[in-house]
mmCIF file of C-alpha atoms and ligand atoms in Angstrom:
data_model
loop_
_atom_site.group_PDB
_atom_site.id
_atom_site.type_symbol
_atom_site.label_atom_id
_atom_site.label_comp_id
_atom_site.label_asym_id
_atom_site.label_seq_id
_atom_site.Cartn_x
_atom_site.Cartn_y
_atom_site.Cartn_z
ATOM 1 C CA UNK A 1 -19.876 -16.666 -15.165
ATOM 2 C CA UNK A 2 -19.524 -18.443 -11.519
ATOM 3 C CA UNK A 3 -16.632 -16.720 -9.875
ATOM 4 C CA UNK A 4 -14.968 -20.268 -9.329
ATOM 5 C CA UNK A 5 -15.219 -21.235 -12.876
ATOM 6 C CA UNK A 6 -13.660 -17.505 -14.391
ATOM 7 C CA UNK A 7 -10.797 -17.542 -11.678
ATOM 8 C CA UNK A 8 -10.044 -21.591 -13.225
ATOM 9 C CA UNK A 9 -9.928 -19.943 -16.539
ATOM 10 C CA UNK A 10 -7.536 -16.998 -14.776
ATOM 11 C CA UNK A 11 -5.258 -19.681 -13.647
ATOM 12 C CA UNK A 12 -5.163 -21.411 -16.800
ATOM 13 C CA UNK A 13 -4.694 -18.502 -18.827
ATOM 14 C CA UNK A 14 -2.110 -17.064 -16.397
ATOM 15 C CA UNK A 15 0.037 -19.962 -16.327
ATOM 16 C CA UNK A 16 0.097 -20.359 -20.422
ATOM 17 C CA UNK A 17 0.891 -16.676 -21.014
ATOM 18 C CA UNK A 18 3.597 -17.005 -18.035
ATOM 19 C CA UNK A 19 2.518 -14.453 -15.796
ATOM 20 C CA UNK A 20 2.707 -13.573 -12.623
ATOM 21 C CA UNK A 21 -0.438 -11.863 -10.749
ATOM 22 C CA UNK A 22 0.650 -9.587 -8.240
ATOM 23 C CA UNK A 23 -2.128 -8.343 -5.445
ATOM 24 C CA UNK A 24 -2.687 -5.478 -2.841
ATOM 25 C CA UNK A 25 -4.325 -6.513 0.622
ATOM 26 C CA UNK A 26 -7.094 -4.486 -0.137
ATOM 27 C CA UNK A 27 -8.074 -6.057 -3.720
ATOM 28 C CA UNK A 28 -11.226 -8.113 -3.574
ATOM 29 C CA UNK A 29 -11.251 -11.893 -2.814
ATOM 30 C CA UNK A 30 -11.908 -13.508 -5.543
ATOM 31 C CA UNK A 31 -8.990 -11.771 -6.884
ATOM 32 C CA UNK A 32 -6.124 -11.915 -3.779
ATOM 33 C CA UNK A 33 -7.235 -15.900 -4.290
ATOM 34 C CA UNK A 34 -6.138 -16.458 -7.805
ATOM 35 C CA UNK A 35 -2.773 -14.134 -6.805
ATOM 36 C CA UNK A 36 0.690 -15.367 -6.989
ATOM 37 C CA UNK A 37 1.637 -13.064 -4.496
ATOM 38 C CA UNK A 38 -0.768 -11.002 -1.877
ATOM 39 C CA UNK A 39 0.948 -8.162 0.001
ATOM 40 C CA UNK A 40 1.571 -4.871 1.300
ATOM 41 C CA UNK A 41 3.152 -2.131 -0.613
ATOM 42 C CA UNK A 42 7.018 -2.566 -0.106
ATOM 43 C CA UNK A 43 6.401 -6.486 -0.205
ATOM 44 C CA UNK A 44 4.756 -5.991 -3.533
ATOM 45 C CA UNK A 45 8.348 -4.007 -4.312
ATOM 46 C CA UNK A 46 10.490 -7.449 -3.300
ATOM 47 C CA UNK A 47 7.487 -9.805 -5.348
ATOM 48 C CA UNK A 48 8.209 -7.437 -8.419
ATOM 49 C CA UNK A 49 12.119 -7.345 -8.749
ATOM 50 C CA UNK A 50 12.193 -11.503 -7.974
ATOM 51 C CA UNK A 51 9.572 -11.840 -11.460
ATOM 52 C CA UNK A 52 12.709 -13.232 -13.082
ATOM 53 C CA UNK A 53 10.918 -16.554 -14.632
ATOM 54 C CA UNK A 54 7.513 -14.215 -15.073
ATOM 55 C CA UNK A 55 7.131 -12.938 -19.075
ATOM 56 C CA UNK A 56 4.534 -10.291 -17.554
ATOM 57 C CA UNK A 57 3.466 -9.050 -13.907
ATOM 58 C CA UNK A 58 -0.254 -8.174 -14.399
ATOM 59 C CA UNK A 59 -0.385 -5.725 -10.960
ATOM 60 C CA UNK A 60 -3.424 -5.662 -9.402
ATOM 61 C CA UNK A 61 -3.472 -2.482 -7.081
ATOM 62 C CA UNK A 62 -3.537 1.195 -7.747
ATOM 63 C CA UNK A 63 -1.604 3.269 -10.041
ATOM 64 C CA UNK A 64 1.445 3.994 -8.237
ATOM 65 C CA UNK A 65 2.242 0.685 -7.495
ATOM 66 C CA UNK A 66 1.921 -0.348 -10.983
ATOM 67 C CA UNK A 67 4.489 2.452 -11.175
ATOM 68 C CA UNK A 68 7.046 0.979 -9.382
ATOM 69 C CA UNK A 69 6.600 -2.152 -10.334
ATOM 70 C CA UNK A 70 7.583 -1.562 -13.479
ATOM 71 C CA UNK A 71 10.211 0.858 -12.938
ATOM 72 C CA UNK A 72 11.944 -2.089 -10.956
ATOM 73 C CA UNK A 73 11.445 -4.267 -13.619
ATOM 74 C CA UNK A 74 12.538 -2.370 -16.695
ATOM 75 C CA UNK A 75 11.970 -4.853 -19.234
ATOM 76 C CA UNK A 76 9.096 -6.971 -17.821
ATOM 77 C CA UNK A 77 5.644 -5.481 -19.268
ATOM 78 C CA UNK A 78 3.615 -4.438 -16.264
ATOM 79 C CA UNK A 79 -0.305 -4.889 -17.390
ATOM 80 C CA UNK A 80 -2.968 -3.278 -14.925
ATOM 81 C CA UNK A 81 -6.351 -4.617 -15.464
ATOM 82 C CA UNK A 82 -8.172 -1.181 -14.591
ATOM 83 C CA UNK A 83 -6.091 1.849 -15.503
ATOM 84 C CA UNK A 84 -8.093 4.398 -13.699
ATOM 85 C CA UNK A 85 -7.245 2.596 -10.549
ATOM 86 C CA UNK A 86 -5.479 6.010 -8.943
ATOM 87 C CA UNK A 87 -4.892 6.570 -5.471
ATOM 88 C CA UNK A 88 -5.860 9.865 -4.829
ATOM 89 C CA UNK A 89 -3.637 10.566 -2.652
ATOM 90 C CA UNK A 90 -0.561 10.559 -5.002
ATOM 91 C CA UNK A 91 -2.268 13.691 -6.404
ATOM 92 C CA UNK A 92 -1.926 15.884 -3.489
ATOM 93 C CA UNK A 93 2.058 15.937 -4.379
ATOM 94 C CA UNK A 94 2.824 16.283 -7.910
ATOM 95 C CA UNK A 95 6.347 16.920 -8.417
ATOM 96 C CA UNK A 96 6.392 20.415 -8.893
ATOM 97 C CA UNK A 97 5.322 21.057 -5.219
ATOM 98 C CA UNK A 98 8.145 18.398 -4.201
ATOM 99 C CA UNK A 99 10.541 20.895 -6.044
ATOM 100 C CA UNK A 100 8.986 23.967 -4.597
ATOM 101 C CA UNK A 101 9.755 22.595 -1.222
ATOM 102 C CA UNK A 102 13.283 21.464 -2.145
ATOM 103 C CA UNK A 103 14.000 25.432 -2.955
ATOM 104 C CA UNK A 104 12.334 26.454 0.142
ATOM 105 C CA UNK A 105 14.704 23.749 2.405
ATOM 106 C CA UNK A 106 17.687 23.230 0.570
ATOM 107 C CA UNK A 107 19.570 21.814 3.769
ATOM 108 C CA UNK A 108 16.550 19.054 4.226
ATOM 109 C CA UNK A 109 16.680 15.212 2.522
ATOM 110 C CA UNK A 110 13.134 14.468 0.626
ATOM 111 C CA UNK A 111 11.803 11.039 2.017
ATOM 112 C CA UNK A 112 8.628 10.552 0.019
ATOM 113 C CA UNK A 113 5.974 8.080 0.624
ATOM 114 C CA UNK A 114 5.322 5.372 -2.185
ATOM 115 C CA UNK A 115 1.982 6.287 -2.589
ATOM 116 C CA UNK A 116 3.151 9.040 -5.079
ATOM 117 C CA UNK A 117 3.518 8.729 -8.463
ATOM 118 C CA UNK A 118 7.152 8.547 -10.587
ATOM 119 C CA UNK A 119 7.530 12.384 -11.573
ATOM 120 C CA UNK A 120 7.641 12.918 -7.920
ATOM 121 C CA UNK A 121 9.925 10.130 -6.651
ATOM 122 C CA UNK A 122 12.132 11.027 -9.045
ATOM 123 C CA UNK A 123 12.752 14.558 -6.885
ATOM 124 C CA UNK A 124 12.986 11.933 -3.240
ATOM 125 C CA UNK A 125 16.636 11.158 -2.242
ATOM 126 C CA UNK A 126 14.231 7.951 -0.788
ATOM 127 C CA UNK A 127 10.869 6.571 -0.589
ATOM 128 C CA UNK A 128 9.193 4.883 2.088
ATOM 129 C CA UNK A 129 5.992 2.972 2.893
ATOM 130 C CA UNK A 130 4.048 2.793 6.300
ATOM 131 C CA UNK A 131 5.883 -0.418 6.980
ATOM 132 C CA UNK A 132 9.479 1.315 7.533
ATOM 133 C CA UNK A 133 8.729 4.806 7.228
ATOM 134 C CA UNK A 134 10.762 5.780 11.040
ATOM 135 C CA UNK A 135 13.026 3.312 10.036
ATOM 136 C CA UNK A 136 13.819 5.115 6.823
ATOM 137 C CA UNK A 137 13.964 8.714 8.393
ATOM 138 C CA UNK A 138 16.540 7.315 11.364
ATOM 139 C CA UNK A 139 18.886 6.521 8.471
ATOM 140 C CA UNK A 140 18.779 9.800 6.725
ATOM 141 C CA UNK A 141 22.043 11.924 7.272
ATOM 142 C CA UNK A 142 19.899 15.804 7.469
ATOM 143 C CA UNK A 143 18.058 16.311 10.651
ATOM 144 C CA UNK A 144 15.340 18.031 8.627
ATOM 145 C CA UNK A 145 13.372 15.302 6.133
ATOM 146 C CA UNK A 146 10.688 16.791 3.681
ATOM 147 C CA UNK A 147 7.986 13.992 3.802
ATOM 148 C CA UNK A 148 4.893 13.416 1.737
ATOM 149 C CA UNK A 149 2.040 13.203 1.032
ATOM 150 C CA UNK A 150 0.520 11.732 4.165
ATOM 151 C CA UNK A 151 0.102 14.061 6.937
ATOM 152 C CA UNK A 152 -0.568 11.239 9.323
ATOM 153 C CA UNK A 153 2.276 8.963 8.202
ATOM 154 C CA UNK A 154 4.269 12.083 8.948
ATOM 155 C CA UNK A 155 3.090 12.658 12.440
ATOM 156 C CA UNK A 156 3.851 8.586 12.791
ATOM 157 C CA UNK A 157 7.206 8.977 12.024
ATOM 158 C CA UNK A 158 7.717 12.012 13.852
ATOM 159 C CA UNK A 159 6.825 10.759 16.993
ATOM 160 C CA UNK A 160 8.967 7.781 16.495
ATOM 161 C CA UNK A 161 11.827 9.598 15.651
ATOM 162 C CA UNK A 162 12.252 12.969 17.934
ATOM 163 C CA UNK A 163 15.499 13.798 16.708
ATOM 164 C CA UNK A 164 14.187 14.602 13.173
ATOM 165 C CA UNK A 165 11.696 17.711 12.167
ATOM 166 C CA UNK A 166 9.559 16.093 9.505
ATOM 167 C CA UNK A 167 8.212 18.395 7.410
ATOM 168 C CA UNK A 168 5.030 17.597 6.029
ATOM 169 C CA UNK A 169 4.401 18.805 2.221
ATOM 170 C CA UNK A 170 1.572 19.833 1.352
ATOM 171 C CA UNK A 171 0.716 20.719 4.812
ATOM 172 C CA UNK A 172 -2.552 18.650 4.475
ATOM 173 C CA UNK A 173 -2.381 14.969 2.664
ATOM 174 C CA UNK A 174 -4.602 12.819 3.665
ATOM 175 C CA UNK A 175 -6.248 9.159 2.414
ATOM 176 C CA UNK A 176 -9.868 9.459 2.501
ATOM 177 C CA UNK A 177 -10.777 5.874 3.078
ATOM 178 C CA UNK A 178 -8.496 6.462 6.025
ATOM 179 C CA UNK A 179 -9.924 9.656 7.100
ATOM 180 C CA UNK A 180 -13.561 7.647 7.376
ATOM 181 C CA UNK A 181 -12.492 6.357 10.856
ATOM 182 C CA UNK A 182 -13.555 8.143 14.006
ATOM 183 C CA UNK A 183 -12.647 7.374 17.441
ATOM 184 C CA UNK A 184 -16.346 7.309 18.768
ATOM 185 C CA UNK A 185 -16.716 4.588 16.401
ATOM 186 C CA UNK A 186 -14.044 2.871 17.395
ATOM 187 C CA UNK A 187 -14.555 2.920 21.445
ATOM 188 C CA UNK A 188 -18.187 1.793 21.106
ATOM 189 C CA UNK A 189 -16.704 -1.407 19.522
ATOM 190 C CA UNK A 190 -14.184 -1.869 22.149
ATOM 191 C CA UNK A 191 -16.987 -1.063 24.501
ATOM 192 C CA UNK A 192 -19.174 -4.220 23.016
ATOM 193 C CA UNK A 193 -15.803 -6.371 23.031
ATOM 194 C CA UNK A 194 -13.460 -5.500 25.722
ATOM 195 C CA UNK A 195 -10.898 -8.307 24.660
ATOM 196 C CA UNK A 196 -10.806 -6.999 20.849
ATOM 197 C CA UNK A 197 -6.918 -5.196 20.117
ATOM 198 C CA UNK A 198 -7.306 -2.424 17.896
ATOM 199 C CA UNK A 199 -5.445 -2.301 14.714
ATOM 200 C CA UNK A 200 -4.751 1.023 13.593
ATOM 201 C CA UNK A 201 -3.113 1.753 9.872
ATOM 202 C CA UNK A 202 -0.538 4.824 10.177
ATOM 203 C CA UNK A 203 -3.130 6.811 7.494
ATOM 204 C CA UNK A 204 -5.625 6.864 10.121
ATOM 205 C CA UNK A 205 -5.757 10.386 11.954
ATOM 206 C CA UNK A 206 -3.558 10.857 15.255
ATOM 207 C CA UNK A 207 -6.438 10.538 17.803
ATOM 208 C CA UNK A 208 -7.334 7.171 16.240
ATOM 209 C CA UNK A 209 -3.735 6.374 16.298
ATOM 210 C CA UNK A 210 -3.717 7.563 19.888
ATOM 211 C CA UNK A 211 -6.517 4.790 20.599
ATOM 212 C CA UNK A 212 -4.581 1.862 19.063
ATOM 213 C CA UNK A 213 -3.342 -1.805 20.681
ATOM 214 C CA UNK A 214 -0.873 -1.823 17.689
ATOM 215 C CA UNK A 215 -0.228 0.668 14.187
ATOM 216 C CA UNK A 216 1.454 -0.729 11.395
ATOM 217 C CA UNK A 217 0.937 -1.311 7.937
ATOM 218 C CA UNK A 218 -1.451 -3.750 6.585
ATOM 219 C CA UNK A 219 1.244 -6.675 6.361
ATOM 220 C CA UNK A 220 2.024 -5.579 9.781
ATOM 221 C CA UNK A 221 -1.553 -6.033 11.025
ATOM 222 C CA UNK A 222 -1.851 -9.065 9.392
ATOM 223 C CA UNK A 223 1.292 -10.840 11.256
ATOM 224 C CA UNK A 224 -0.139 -9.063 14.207
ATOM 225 C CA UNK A 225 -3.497 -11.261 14.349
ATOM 226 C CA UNK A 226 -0.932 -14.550 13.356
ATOM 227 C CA UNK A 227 1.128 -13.346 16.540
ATOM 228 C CA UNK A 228 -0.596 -12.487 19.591
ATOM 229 C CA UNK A 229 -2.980 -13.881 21.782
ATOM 230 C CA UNK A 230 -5.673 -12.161 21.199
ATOM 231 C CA UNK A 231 -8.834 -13.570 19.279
ATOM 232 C CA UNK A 232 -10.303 -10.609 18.185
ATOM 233 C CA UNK A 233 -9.379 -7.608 16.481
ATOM 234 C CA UNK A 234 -10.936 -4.114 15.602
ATOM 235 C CA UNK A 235 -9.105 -3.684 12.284
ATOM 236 C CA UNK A 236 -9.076 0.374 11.350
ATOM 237 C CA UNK A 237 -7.414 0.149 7.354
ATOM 238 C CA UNK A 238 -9.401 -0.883 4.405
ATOM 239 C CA UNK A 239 -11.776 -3.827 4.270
ATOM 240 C CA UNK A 240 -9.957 -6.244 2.286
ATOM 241 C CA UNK A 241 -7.684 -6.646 4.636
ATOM 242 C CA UNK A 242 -10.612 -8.647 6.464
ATOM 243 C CA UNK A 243 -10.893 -11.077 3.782
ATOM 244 C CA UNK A 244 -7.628 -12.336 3.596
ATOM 245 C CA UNK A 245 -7.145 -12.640 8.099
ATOM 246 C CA UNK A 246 -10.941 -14.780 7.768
ATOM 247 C CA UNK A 247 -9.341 -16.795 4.650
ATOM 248 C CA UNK A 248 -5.601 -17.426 6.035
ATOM 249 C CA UNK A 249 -6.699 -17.065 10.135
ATOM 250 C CA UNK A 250 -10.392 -18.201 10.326
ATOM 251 C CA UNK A 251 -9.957 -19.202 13.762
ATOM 252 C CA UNK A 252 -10.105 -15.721 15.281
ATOM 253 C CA UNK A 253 -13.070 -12.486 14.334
ATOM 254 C CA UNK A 254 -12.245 -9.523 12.685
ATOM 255 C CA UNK A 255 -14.364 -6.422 13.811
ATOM 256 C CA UNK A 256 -14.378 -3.461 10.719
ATOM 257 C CA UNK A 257 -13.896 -0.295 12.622
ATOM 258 C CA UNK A 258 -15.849 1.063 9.831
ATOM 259 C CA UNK A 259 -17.668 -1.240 7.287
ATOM 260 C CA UNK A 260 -18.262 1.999 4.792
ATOM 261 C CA UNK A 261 -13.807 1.529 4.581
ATOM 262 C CA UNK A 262 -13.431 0.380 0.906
ATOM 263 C CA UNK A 263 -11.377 1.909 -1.554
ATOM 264 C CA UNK A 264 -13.266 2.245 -4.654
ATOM 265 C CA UNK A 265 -10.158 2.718 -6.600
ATOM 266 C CA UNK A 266 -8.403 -0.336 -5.379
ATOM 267 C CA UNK A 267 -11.912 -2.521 -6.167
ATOM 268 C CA UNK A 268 -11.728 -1.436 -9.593
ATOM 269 C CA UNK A 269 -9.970 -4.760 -10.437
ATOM 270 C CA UNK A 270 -12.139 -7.354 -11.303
ATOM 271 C CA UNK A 271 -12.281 -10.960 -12.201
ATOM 272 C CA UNK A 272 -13.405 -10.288 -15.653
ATOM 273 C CA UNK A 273 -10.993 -7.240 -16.081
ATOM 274 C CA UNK A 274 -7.616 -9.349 -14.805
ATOM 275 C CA UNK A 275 -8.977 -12.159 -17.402
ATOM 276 C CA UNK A 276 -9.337 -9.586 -20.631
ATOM 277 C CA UNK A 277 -5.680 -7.830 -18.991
ATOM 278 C CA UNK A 278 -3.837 -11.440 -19.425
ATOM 279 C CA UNK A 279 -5.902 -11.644 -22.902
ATOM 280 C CA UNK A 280 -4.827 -8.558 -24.070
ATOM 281 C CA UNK A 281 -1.708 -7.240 -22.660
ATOM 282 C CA UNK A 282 -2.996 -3.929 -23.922
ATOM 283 C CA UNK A 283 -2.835 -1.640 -20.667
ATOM 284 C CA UNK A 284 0.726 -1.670 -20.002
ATOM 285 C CA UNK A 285 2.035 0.561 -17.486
ATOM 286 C CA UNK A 286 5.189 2.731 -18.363
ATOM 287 C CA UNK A 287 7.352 5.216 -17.413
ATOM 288 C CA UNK A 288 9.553 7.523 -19.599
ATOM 289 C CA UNK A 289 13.305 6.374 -18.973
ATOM 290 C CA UNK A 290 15.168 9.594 -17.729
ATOM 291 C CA UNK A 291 12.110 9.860 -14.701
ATOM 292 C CA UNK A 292 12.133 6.354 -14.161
ATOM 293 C CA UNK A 293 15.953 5.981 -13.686
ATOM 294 C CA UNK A 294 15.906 8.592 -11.045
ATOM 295 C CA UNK A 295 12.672 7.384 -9.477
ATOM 296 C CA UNK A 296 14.657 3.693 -9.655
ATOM 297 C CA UNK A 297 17.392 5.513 -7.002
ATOM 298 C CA UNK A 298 15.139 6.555 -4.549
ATOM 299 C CA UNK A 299 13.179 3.127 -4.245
ATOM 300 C CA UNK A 300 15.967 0.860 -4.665
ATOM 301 C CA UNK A 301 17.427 2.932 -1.975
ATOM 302 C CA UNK A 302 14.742 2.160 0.659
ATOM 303 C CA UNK A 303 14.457 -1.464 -0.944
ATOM 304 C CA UNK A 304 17.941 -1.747 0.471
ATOM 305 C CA UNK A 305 17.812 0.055 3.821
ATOM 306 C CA UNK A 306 15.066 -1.919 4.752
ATOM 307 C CA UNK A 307 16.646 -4.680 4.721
ATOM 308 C CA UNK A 308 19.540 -3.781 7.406
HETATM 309 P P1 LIG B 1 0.269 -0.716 2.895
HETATM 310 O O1 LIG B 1 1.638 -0.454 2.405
HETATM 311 O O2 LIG B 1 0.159 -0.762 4.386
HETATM 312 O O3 LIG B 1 -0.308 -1.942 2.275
HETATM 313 O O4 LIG B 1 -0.665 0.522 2.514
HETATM 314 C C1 LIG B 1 -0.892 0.961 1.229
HETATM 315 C C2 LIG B 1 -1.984 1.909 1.166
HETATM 316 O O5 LIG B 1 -2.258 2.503 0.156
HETATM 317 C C3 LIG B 1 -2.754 2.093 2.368
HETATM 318 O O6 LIG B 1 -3.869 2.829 2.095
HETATM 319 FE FE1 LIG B 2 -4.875 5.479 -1.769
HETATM 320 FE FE2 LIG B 2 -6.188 5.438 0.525
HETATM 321 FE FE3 LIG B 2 -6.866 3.743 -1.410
HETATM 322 FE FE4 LIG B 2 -4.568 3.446 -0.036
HETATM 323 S S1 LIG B 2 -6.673 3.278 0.746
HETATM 324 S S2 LIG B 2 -4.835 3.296 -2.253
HETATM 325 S S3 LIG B 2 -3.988 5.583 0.264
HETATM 326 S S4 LIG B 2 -7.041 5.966 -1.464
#
């Protein structure tokens, strides 16, 4: 069916059932146009908890975020059109490694990144996303923070806030649509246009951090291009993020670091798939009570120092 014509029917569908489509920066066009709400991870946490008038949220992202979307919304049925969109990531720190760690530094506060799924946040005294991650850490009481999974995001934060030893667990996360950029990549570019800033996500590795005009998460990028002066950016995060600056900012060019960036797990989502999701309501996300309440602690907590 013609894209224009299925995302019509989404609409229609959407507003009968009383839904409310919620979508990740790096979810494909067709889809971040037919969204309610478009965002980064902690916005997506604020879009979630003000679903009030919403029957269902169907969450178009990856599997953690589907996660916390419905822990914050205990009685709203969170439906994800693809349920093997996973992050990676969130595997490289299952809980039992959080605990492991917690043993190992008893004296040390656990500041875990969202991109991990609920067994594990429930063992964080706080979560954090790469929008407020330094932010978070200054707040913490214990000089020592335990921080995962991101190895990158932890080196980000630790040079942002010297007074605290962030220990990274495991000692190697990574993303590995992230890990795809490589600073020879990214100079050639900026050889070819001088007057391009380069936008760096904190997942990126420290010497492409090193090379960056401005790091921040993809929200942050995005209010970056809206902001300065600059008409051209070198934008080092996942390729979706493109679609929405040519759709909302046309007036200015948007140079992929790396066009091979795409995160196959995020693109899972399709037009057809949110259609049959709003049709079915069969893929509803859930998390047992006693490891959501906990994991409820830890988020609310950073929902609420973020905002000071
Ligand atoms: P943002 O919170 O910056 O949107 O990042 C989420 C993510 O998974 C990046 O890969
Ligand atoms: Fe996970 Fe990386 Fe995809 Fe973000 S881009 S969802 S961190 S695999």
């Amino acid at each position: 069916m013609e894209v224009s014509r299925l995302q019509r029917k989404v609409i229609q569908l959407k507003e009968k059932e009383k839904a409310l489509i919620l979508a990740h920066n790096y979810q494909r066009p067709e889809i971040q146009e037919i969204a309610d709400f478009v965002g980064d991870s902690l916005q997506l946490c604020f879009a979630a908890i003000r679903a009030e008038d919403a029957k269902y949220i169907v969450f178009c992202g990856v599997d953690f975020m589907a996660e916390t979307a419905s822990i914050l919304n205990p009685d709203k049925p969170v439906v994800i059109p693809d349920v093997e969109a996973k992050c990676p990531m969130v595997a490289q720190l299952p809980a039992k490694k959080v605990v492991e760690a917690k043993k190992k530094y008893p004296d040390a506060e656990v500041m875990l990144y969202i991109n991990t799924l609920a067994e594990a946040k429930a063992e964080a005294d706080v979560i954090c996303t790469s929008s407020n991650a330094f932010r978070i850490a200054s707040k913490l009481d214990s000089t020592k923070v335990l921080f995962g999974p991101d190895r990158n995001l932890a080196w980000y934060t630790a040079k942002r806030c010297s007074n605290k030893e962030i220990i990274p667990i495991p000692e190697n996360g990574y993303c590995i649509v992230h890990k795809l950029f490589q600073v020879e990549d990214i100079l050639l570019l900026k050889k070819s246009h001088p007057d391009a800033e380069v936008l760096v996500h904190p997942e990126c590795d420290p010497e492409v951090q090193q090379i960056a005009d401005f790091i921040g998460s993809t929200e942050q990028m995005r209010r970056r291009c809206f902001e300065s002066h600059s008409k051209k950016f070198i934008i080092t995060t996942e390729i979706g993020l493109i679609d929405r600056l040519k759709r909302e900012l046309p007036g200015k060019e948007y140079i992929p670091a790396f066009e091979g960036a795409i995160c196959y797990n995020m693109k899972r989502h399709t037009l057809e798939k949110v259609y049959h999701a709003l049709e079915s309501k069969k893929t509803v996300v859930k998390v047992p009570e006693d490891i959501a309440k906990k994991a409820r602690l830890a988020i609310e907590r950073m929902m609420g120092l973020s905002k000071q």
